CSV table of C-alpha atoms in Angstrom, one decimal:
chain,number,residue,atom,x,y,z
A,722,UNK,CA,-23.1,13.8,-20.8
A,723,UNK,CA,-23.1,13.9,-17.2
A,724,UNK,CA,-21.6,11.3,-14.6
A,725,UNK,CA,-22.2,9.8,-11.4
A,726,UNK,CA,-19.0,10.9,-9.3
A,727,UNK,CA,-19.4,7.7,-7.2
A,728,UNK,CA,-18.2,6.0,-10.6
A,729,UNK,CA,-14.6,8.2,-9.4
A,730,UNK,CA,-15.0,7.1,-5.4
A,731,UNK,CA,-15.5,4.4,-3.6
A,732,UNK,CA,-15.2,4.9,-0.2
A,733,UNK,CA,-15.3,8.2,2.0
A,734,UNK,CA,-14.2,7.8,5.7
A,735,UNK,CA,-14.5,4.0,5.4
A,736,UNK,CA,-18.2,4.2,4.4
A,737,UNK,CA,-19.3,3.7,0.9
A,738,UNK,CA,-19.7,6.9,-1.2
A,739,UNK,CA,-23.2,8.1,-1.8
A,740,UNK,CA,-24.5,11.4,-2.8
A,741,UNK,CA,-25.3,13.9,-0.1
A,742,UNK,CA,-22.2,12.4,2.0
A,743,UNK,CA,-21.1,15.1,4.6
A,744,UNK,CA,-17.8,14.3,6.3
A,745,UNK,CA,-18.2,17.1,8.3
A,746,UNK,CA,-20.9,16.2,10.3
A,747,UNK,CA,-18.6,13.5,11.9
A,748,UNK,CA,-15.9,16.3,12.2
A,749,UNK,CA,-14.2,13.8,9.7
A,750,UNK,CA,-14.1,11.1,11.7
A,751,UNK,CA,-11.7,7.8,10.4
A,752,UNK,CA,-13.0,4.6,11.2
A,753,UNK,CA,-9.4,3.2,10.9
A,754,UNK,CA,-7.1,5.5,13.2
A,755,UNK,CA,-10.1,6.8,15.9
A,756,UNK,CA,-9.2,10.6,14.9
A,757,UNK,CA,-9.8,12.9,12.5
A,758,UNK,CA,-8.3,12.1,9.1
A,759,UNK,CA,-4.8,13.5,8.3
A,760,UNK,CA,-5.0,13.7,4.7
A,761,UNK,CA,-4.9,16.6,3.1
A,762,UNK,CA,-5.6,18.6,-0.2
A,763,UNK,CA,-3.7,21.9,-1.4
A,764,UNK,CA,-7.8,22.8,-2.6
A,765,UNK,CA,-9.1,23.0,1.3
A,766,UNK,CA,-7.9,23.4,4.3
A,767,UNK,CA,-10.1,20.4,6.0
A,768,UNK,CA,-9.7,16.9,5.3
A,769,UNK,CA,-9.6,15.1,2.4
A,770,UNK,CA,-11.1,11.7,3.7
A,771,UNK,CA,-11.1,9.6,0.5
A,772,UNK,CA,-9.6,6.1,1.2
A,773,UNK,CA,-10.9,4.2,-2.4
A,774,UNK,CA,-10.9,5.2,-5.8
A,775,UNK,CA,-12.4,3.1,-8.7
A,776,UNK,CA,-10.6,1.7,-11.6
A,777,UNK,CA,-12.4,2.5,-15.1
A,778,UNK,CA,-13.7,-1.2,-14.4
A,779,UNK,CA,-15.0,0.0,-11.3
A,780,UNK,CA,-13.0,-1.8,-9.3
A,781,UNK,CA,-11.8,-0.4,-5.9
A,782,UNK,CA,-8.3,0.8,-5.5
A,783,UNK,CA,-6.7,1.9,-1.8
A,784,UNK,CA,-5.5,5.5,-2.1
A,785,UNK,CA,-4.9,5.6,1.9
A,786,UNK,CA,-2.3,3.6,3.8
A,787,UNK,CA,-4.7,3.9,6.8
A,788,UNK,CA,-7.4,1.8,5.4
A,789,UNK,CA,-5.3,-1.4,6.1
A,790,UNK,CA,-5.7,-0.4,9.8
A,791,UNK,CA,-9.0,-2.4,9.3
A,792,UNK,CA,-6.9,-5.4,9.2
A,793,UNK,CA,-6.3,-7.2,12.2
A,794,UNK,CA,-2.2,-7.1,11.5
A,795,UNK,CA,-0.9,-9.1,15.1
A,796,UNK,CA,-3.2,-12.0,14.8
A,797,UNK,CA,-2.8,-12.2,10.7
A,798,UNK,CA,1.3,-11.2,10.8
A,799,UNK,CA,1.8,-14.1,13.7
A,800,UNK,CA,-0.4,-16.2,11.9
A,801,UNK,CA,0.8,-16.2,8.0
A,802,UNK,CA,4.2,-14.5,8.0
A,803,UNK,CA,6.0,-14.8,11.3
A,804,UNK,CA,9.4,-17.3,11.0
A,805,UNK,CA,9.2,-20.1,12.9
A,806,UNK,CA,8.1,-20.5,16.7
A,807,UNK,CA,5.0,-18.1,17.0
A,808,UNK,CA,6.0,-15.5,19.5
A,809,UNK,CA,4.8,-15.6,23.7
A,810,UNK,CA,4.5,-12.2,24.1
A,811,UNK,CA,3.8,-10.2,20.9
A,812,UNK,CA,3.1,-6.6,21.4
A,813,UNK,CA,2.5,-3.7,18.7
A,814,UNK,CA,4.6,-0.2,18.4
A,815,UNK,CA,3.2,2.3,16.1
A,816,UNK,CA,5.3,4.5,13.9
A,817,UNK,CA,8.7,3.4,14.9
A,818,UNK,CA,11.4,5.8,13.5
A,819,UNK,CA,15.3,6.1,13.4
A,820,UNK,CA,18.3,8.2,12.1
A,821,UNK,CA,19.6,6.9,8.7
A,822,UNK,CA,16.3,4.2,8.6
A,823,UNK,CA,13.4,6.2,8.5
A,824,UNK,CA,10.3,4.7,10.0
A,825,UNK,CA,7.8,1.5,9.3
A,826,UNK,CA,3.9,1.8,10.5
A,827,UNK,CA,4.2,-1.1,12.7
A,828,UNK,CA,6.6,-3.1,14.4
A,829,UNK,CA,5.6,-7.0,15.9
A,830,UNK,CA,7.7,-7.5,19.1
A,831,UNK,CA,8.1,-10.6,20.8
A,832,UNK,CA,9.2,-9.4,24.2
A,833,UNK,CA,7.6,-10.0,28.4
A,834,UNK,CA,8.4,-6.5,29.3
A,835,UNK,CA,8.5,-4.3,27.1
A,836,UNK,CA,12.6,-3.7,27.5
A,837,UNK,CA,13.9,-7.0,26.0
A,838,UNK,CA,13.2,-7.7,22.8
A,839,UNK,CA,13.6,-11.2,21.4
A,840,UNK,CA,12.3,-11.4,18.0
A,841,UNK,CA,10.6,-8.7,16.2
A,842,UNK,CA,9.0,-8.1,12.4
A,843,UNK,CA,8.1,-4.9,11.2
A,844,UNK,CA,5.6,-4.1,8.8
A,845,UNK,CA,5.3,-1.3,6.5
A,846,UNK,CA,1.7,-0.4,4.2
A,847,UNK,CA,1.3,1.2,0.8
A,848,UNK,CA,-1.6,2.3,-0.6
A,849,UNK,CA,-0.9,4.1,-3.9
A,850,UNK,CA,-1.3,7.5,-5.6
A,851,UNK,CA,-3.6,8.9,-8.5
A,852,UNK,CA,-2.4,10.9,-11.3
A,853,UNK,CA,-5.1,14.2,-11.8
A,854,UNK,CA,-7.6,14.8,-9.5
A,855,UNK,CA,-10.8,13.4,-7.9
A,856,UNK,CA,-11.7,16.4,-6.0
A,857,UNK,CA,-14.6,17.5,-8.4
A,858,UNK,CA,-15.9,14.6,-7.8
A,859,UNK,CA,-15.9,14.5,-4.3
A,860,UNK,CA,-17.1,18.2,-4.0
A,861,UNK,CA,-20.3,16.9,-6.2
A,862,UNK,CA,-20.9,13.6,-3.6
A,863,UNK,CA,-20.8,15.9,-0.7
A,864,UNK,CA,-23.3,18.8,-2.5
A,865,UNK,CA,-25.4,15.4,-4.1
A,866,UNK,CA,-24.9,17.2,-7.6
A,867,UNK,CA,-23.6,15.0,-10.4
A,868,UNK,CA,-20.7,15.7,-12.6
A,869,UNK,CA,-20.8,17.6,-15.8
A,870,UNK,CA,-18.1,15.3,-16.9
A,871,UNK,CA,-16.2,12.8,-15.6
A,872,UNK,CA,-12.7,13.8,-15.4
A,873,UNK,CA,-9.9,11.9,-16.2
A,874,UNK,CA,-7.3,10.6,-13.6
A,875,UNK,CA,-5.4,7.7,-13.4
A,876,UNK,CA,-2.9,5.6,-10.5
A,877,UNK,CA,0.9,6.8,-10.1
A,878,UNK,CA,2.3,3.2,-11.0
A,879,UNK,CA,5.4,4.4,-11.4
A,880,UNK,CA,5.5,6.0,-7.9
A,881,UNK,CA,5.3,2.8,-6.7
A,882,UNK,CA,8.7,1.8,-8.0
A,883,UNK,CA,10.3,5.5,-7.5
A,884,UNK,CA,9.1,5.2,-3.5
A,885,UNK,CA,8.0,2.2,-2.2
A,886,UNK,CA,10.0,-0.1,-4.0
A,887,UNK,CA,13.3,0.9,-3.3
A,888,UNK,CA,12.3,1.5,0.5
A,889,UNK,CA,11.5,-1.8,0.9
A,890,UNK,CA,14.8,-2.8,-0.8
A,891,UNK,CA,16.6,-0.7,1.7
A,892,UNK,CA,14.3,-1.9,5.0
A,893,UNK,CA,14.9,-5.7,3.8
A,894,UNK,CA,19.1,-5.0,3.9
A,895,UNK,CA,18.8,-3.6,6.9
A,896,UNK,CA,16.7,-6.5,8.3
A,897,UNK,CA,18.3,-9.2,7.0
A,898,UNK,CA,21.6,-8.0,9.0
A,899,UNK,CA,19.4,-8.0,12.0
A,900,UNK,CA,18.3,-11.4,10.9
A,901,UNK,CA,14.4,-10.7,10.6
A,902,UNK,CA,12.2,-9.4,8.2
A,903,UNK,CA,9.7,-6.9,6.9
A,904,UNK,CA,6.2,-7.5,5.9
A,905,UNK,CA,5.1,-5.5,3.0
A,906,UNK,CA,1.3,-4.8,3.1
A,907,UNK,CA,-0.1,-4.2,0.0
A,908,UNK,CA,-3.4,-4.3,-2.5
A,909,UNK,CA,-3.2,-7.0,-5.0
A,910,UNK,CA,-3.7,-4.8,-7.8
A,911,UNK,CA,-0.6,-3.0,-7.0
A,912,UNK,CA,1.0,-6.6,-6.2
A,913,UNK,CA,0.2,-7.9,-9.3
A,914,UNK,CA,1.4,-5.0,-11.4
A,915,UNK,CA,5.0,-5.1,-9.4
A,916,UNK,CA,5.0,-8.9,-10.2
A,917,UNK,CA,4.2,-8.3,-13.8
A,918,UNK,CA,6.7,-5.8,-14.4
A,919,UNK,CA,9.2,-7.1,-12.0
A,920,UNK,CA,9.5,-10.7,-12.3
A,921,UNK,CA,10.9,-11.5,-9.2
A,922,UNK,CA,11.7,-14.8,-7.2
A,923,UNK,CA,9.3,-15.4,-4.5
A,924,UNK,CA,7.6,-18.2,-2.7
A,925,UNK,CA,5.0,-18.7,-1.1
A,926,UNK,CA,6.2,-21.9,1.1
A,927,UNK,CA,5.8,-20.9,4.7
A,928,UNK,CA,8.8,-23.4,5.9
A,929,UNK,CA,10.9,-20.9,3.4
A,930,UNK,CA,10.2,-17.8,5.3
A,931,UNK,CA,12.3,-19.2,8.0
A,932,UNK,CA,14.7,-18.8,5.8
A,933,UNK,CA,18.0,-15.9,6.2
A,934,UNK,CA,17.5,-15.6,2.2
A,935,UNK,CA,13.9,-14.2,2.7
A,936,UNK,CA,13.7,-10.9,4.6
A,937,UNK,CA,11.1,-9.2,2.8
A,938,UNK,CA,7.1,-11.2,2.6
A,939,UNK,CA,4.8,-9.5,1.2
A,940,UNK,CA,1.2,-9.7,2.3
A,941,UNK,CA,-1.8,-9.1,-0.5
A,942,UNK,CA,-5.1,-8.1,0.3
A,943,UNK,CA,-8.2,-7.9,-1.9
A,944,UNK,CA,-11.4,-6.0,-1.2
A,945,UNK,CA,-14.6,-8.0,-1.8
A,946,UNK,CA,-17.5,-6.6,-1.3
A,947,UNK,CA,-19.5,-7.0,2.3
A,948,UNK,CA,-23.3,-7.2,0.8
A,949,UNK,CA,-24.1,-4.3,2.6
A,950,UNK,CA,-22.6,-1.6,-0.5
A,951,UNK,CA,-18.9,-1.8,1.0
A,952,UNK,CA,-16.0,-3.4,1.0
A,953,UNK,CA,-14.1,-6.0,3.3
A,954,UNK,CA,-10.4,-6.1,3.2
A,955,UNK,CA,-9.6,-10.1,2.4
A,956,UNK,CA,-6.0,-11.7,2.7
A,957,UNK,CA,-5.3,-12.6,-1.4
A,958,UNK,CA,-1.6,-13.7,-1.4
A,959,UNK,CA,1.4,-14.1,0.9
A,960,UNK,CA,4.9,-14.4,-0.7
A,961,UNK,CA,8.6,-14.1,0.3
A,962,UNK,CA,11.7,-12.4,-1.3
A,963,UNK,CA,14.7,-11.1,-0.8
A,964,UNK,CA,15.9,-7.4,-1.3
A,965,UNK,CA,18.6,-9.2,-3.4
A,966,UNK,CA,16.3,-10.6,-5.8
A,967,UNK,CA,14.0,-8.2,-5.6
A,968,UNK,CA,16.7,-5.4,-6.6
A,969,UNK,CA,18.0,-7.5,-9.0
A,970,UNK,CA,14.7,-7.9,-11.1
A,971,UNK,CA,13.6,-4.0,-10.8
A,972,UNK,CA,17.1,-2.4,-12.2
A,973,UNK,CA,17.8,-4.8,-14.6
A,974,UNK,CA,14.2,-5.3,-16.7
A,975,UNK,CA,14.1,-5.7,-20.1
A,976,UNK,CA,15.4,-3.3,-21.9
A,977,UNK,CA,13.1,-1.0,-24.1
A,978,UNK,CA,13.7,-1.0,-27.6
A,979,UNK,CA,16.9,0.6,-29.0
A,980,UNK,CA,14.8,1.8,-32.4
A,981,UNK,CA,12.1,3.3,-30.5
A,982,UNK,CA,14.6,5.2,-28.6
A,983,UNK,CA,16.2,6.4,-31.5
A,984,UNK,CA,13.3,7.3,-32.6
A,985,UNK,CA,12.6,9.4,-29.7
A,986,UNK,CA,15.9,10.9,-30.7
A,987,UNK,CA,15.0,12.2,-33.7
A,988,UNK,CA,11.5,13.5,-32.6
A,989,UNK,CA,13.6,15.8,-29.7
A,990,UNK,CA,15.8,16.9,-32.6
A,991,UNK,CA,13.2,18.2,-34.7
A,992,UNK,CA,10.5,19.5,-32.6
């Protein structure tokens, strides 16, 4: 039976997916960063502008840290997550990178000239990655064919814990000795799987972001749908942590079950 690829994607370039979709003609233009798009696919040498998947619900999932450039992240940082007296002078740096750190999308500055820097809070986005491929399905939106089959992919959950996870742990140490923090900007449906599987301390008083124990708030957004086909980007959840607890919860889980295991065991030793 065939399938309707736009059952696989949700958004290309910002814009819903519809058949006949040419990214090309806009010499793959993103919305979110006013350039070309700077993903890319081993299959092609252009672009590979998808920003949303959909869930087998049909539910849409970010695949693209740039999509969250839609949000509005000095006014909605300042206004939900920023500790204490809001800031005079807030100004934005992009990309800010150094030796034995590595680098956060955004940084939040409180400073009159640029040069002295009084209170700052950086911010750092994850969108997450698929398992197997959506490229057939992409090829079929931009050709207006449909699929012969839909093929089966899936989201790298487990990505999320090998990468972003433990970088956030790391950027939260190294903010709480500078005494700020770092927002974390993040889907709720990879929120809520982190919480689920991590069971971490968090709260979601502002008066406890303040705080020296809380260095790490993590900001949820939702998408909800704008009425015209697409989707808006909706603040869901904002909750503080520290790297401590955070760390704490990840390494030591519950652990799986020892007869299982053995189990495993045995399966290896006769295969």
């Amino acid at each position: 039976m065939s399938a309707n690829p736009e059952d696989s994607i949700a958004e290309i370039l910002g814009q819903p997916a519809h058949s006949g979709f040419d990214p090309a003609k806009s010499g793959y233009r993103c919305p979110f960063i006013g350039s070309a798009c700077t993903k890319r696919s081993t299959a092609s040498e252009h672009p590979y502008p998808i920003c949303t998947i959909r869930k087998r619900d049909s539910s849409p999932v970010c695949v693209c840290p740039k999509r969250f450039y839609a949000i509005d992240f000095l006014d909605e940082v300042i206004e939900h997550a920023w500790p204490g007296i809001k800031p005079e002078h807030p100004r934005i740096a992009r990309e800010v990178q150094m030796k034995d750190f590595g680098n956060v999308d955004f940084v939040i500055a409180d400073t009159p000239d640029g040069q002295e820097i009084k209170q700052f809070l950086s911010v750092e986005l994850q969108a997450i990655d698929i398992t197997g491929t959506v490229r057939d399905a992409y090829n079929a939106i931009i050709s207006g064919d449909r699929l012969e089959k839909k093929k089966s992919y899936g989201l790298n959950w487990k990505n999320v814990y090998k990468r972003y996870i433990h970088q956030i742990i790391s950027k939260g140490y190294y903010h709480h000795h500078w005494g700020t923090k770092i927002v974390a900007v993040i889907q709720d449906e990879v929120y809520d799987y982190i919480c689920r599987d991590a069971d971490f301390f968090r709260t979601a008083s502002r008066s406890d972001f303040a705080s020296p124990q809380v260095n790490i708030i993590f900001m949820s957004y939702q998408f909800i749908d704008d009425g015209n086909g697409g989707y808006d980007l909706a603040l869901d959840k904002v909750e503080g942590t520290s790297h401590s607890n955070l760390q704490q919860a990840v390494l030591y889980k519950s652990a799986p079950s020892r007869d299982d295991f053995c189990q495993k065991i045995a399966a290896a030793l006769n295969r």
